[in-house]
Structures are given as C-alpha cells and as structure tokens.
Short mmCIF file of C-alpha atoms and ligand atoms in Angstrom, two decimals:
data_model
loop_
_atom_site.label_atom_id
_atom_site.label_comp_id
_atom_site.label_asym_id
_atom_site.label_seq_id
_atom_site.Cartn_x
_atom_site.Cartn_y
_atom_site.Cartn_z
CA MET H 1075 -38.79 111.53 50.06
CA ALA H 1076 -40.65 109.55 52.75
CA MET H 1077 -39.89 106.52 50.10
CA ALA H 1078 -36.46 107.35 50.83
CA ARG H 1079 -36.62 106.94 54.18
CA PHE H 1080 -38.81 104.08 54.11
CA ALA H 1081 -36.49 102.17 52.03
CA HIS H 1082 -33.64 103.00 54.49
CA LEU H 1083 -35.61 101.57 57.30
CA ALA H 1084 -36.66 98.43 55.51
CA LEU H 1085 -33.09 98.17 54.75
CA LEU H 1086 -31.80 98.33 58.60
CA ALA H 1087 -34.38 95.99 59.46
CA VAL H 1088 -33.13 93.60 56.68
CA ALA H 1089 -29.33 94.27 57.80
CA LEU H 1090 -30.62 93.57 61.96
CA ALA H 1091 -32.00 90.55 61.53
CA LEU H 1092 -29.03 89.10 59.39
CA LEU H 1093 -26.63 90.14 62.06
CA PRO H 1094 -25.57 87.34 64.35
CA GLY H 1095 -26.42 87.66 67.96
CA ILE H 1096 -29.48 89.69 67.50
CA ALA H 1097 -31.77 87.50 67.67
CA LEU H 1098 -35.55 88.04 66.81
CA ALA H 1099 -36.85 86.59 69.72
CA GLY H 1100 -40.87 85.13 70.19
CA GLU H 1101 -42.81 86.28 72.62
CA PRO H 1102 -42.23 84.54 75.89
CA PHE H 1103 -44.93 82.00 77.02
CA VAL H 1104 -45.25 79.03 79.20
CA PRO H 1105 -45.20 75.69 78.08
CA SER H 1106 -47.02 72.95 79.42
CA TRP H 1107 -43.48 71.24 80.53
CA ILE H 1108 -42.70 74.22 82.67
CA LYS H 1109 -44.87 74.61 86.22
CA ASN H 1110 -44.43 77.89 88.44
CA ASP H 1111 -45.24 77.46 91.80
CA PRO H 1112 -44.49 81.55 92.50
CA ALA H 1113 -45.50 81.02 96.22
CA ALA H 1114 -42.79 79.00 96.45
CA LYS H 1115 -39.89 80.29 94.30
CA THR H 1116 -40.22 77.39 92.20
CA VAL H 1117 -40.28 76.19 89.27
CA ALA H 1118 -40.80 72.13 87.97
CA ILE H 1119 -39.65 72.01 84.18
CA GLU H 1120 -39.40 68.72 82.18
CA ILE H 1121 -37.00 67.89 79.63
CA VAL H 1122 -37.01 65.35 77.35
CA ALA H 1123 -33.86 64.58 74.97
CA ASP H 1124 -34.98 63.73 71.78
CA TRP H 1125 -38.09 64.10 72.12
CA ASN H 1126 -38.48 65.64 68.03
CA GLN H 1127 -36.53 62.20 67.00
CA VAL H 1128 -39.21 60.14 66.12
CA GLU H 1129 -41.87 62.73 64.33
CA ARG H 1130 -38.00 63.72 62.40
CA TYR H 1131 -37.51 60.21 61.16
CA ARG H 1132 -40.90 59.70 60.42
CA ARG H 1133 -41.28 62.51 57.94
CA ASP H 1134 -39.24 62.65 54.76
CA ASN H 1135 -36.71 65.23 53.55
CA ILE H 1136 -35.69 66.24 57.24
CA ARG H 1137 -32.80 66.48 58.87
CA THR H 1138 -32.50 63.58 61.28
CA ASP H 1139 -28.97 64.25 62.91
CA ILE H 1140 -30.43 67.29 65.17
CA ILE H 1141 -30.41 66.33 68.51
CA ASP H 1142 -33.01 68.03 70.60
CA PHE H 1143 -34.41 69.01 74.12
CA ASN H 1144 -38.00 69.09 73.91
CA GLY H 1145 -37.64 69.60 70.37
CA TYR H 1146 -35.31 72.81 70.26
CA TRP H 1147 -31.94 72.64 69.88
CA GLY H 1148 -28.65 74.64 68.80
CA GLY H 1149 -30.17 77.45 70.92
CA ASN H 1150 -33.41 78.03 68.85
CA LEU H 1151 -35.04 78.11 72.91
CA THR H 1152 -33.96 80.36 75.23
CA ILE H 1153 -35.75 79.03 79.37
CA VAL H 1154 -35.66 82.88 81.88
CA VAL H 1155 -36.23 81.92 85.24
CA PRO H 1156 -36.13 84.21 88.06
CA ALA H 1157 -33.57 84.81 90.09
CA GLU H 1158 -33.18 82.91 93.49
CA TRP H 1159 -35.82 80.71 92.79
CA SER H 1160 -35.40 76.93 93.42
CA VAL H 1161 -35.60 74.81 90.31
CA GLU H 1162 -36.28 71.10 89.55
CA ILE H 1163 -36.09 69.85 86.11
CA GLU H 1164 -37.07 66.41 85.48
CA PHE H 1165 -34.52 64.90 82.27
CA ILE H 1166 -36.07 62.06 80.87
CA ASN H 1167 -34.27 60.50 77.95
CA GLY H 1168 -36.89 59.89 75.17
CA SER H 1169 -33.98 58.70 72.52
CA SER H 1170 -34.77 55.24 70.60
CA SER H 1171 -30.85 54.81 70.06
CA PHE H 1172 -28.34 57.31 72.26
CA ARG H 1173 -27.19 58.17 75.24
CA HIS H 1174 -27.60 61.85 76.38
CA SER H 1175 -27.13 63.84 79.42
CA LEU H 1176 -28.00 67.31 80.75
CA MET H 1177 -25.78 70.37 82.50
CA VAL H 1178 -25.75 73.56 83.33
CA THR H 1179 -22.78 75.44 81.67
CA ARG H 1180 -21.32 78.76 80.55
CA VAL H 1181 -22.26 80.17 77.12
CA TYR H 1182 -20.08 79.19 74.61
CA ALA H 1183 -19.49 80.66 70.89
CA GLN H 1184 -19.67 77.96 68.31
CA SER H 1185 -15.84 78.31 67.92
CA GLU H 1186 -14.91 77.97 71.35
CA MET H 1187 -17.03 74.43 72.55
CA PRO H 1188 -14.89 71.67 73.63
CA VAL H 1189 -15.52 68.67 72.38
CA LYS H 1190 -16.62 67.38 75.28
CA LEU H 1191 -17.84 69.02 78.43
CA THR H 1192 -16.56 67.56 81.33
CA ALA H 1193 -18.34 67.50 85.41
CA GLU H 1194 -15.82 70.78 85.70
CA ASP H 1195 -17.74 72.37 83.48
CA ALA H 1196 -20.83 72.19 85.38
CA ILE H 1197 -21.95 75.60 86.85
CA TRP H 1198 -23.36 74.90 90.39
CA GLY H 1199 -22.18 71.36 89.77
CA VAL H 1200 -25.35 70.83 88.35
CA TYR H 1201 -25.26 67.96 86.17
CA THR H 1202 -26.90 64.30 85.71
CA ASP H 1203 -24.44 61.85 86.36
CA PRO H 1204 -22.46 60.32 84.63
CA PRO H 1205 -21.98 63.18 81.97
CA GLU H 1206 -21.16 60.83 79.35
CA GLY H 1207 -25.27 60.27 79.71
CA ILE H 1208 -28.00 58.14 81.01
CA LYS H 1209 -29.56 54.95 79.13
CA ILE H 1210 -32.54 55.61 77.04
CA ASN H 1211 -35.66 55.78 78.68
CA GLU H 1212 -33.74 56.74 82.45
CA ARG H 1213 -34.43 59.67 84.13
CA ARG H 1214 -32.61 62.20 86.60
CA GLN H 1215 -33.92 65.27 88.46
CA LEU H 1216 -31.73 68.33 89.46
CA ASN H 1217 -32.50 70.50 92.02
CA PHE H 1218 -30.55 73.93 92.37
CA VAL H 1219 -31.25 77.30 93.24
CA ALA H 1220 -30.95 79.79 90.04
CA GLN H 1221 -28.02 81.88 92.38
CA GLN H 1222 -27.02 84.37 89.84
CA ALA H 1223 -28.09 86.01 87.01
CA GLY H 1224 -26.73 85.80 83.65
CA ASN H 1225 -26.91 83.37 80.79
CA TYR H 1226 -26.01 79.75 80.79
CA PHE H 1227 -26.38 76.92 78.75
CA LEU H 1228 -28.85 73.49 79.45
CA ALA H 1229 -26.30 71.49 77.60
CA CYS H 1230 -25.49 67.96 76.88
CA ALA H 1231 -22.11 66.41 77.83
CA ARG H 1232 -22.55 63.46 75.68
CA GLN H 1233 -19.13 62.81 73.37
CA THR H 1234 -19.65 66.00 70.79
CA HIS H 1235 -23.11 66.81 71.23
CA LEU H 1236 -22.72 70.27 72.53
CA MET H 1237 -20.73 71.36 69.16
CA ASP H 1238 -23.63 69.11 67.07
CA GLY H 1239 -26.05 71.53 68.69
CA HIS H 1240 -27.38 69.34 71.42
CA TRP H 1241 -28.11 73.07 73.91
CA ILE H 1242 -30.44 75.27 74.92
CA GLY H 1243 -30.44 78.93 76.17
CA PHE H 1244 -30.42 78.98 80.25
CA GLU H 1245 -31.02 82.43 81.55
CA VAL H 1246 -31.51 83.75 85.05
CA ARG H 1247 -33.48 87.05 84.75
CA ASP H 1248 -33.70 89.08 88.58
CA SER H 1249 -37.32 91.30 88.54
CA ILE H 1250 -39.30 88.76 86.59
CA LYS H 1251 -42.21 86.96 87.99
CA GLN H 1252 -42.40 83.13 86.83
CA ALA H 1253 -40.31 81.32 84.73
CA VAL H 1254 -40.89 81.05 81.01
CA ALA H 1255 -39.82 80.05 77.57
CA ILE H 1256 -38.63 82.21 74.47
CA ILE H 1257 -38.29 80.87 71.09
CA ASP H 1258 -35.56 82.52 68.43
CA GLU H 1259 -37.82 81.85 65.81
CA THR H 1260 -34.98 82.96 63.02
CA ASN H 1261 -33.21 80.06 63.96
CA PHE H 1262 -35.69 77.34 63.77
CA PRO H 1263 -36.23 76.12 60.30
CA GLN H 1264 -39.87 76.42 58.76
CA GLU H 1265 -39.65 72.95 57.37
CA GLN H 1266 -38.89 71.25 61.19
CA PRO H 1267 -41.67 70.22 62.93
CA PRO H 1268 -42.38 72.26 65.81
CA GLY H 1269 -41.34 71.85 69.60
CA ARG H 1270 -42.58 70.73 72.45
CA PRO H 1271 -46.04 73.00 73.50
CU1 LIG F 1382 -26.82 64.78 73.81
#
C-alpha cells in the first residue's frame, strides 16, 4: 500500500517535470555580473552577448549555433529585479562574428515569436540602438525604471535571433529585497559549458 502510494508520487513528479511551462527552477543567486545597491534601489547588470561562443567552438561535439547572453539562452536563465528599482544594464557584444542587440519585450510563446523584433516591440522603449545590433566589441548602456511587475524577455532584436533562442527571462517582482538570477536547470543541457558565474 505504502509502496503503491510512493509509486504514484514518483509518477506525479515525473509528469510535472515533463509538463512544459512548469520549470524546475534552481535557487535564486546573485552572479558576479549583478550588483545590487538596495539603499539607492538600483541594480547594475552587465550582459555580454555571445559570452560563451569561444568556449563552444573550442569543444568538440557541442552545438555552436547557440547564441547567448552571459552563457544563457532560450529562457534558461531569468533575471528578477525588484519593482520600482532603477536598472542600469551595460550591454557588451562579445561575439567574434555577429552583431547583437538587447531589448525588453513582452513574453512570447515560441509559436508566436515575430521573425524580427522592431523598436515598437520594446517595452518602456528600452532597447539598444540600432535594433539590428551593435558591432562586435561595442557596448551600450540602458537605464530604466522597472516600473511594472510582470514577466518580460530580454531579447536580441537582430534578424531571427529571438526565434533562434537569443533571449533570457526578465521578471519585475514586488516584495523582493534585491535582484537575483534563477537558472532553469531543466532547460540547460548538461553537456553545455556553464553560464557566466
Ligand atoms: Cu543576437
């Protein structure tokens, strides 16, 4: 009897893990590239596009078509910031080959992603100019207030990069004391090199 109940619970756990949208998220942490200043209600975030490109090309049998932000892509990391805080993003194109950009957008299901994001898609008008991307080794600063709680994307507006997975989650949340990052482990293949610590 007890064994049967245990088996049912185990099955339930497996079913939950397989359900899309129910992510088994990791513990919130503050990576080296997020600097909180609670007294000033400000967070500074440094985001490097194609941070892991070199490492991927160096390894054998690793997908090289992943384009990342700080080593994360396709929503397998979400940055969570307190509502009403000022957000200062330093965006660096670390790619050795491609232009990239950064834009705050609404949440898109994979099936409804536009082929290409335009300036009109930017929430609060927050995007690096031009949307087609800055050149390699260029940088831009984005300064804005996280004015409304909710779920958003930080996405690249270049060509088809959003559809290709060049986005991470961005959440504005009430009642948290500092900005954190959360990795979605179920969405991060073990064979991939880890993201930026
Ligand atoms: Cu991109």
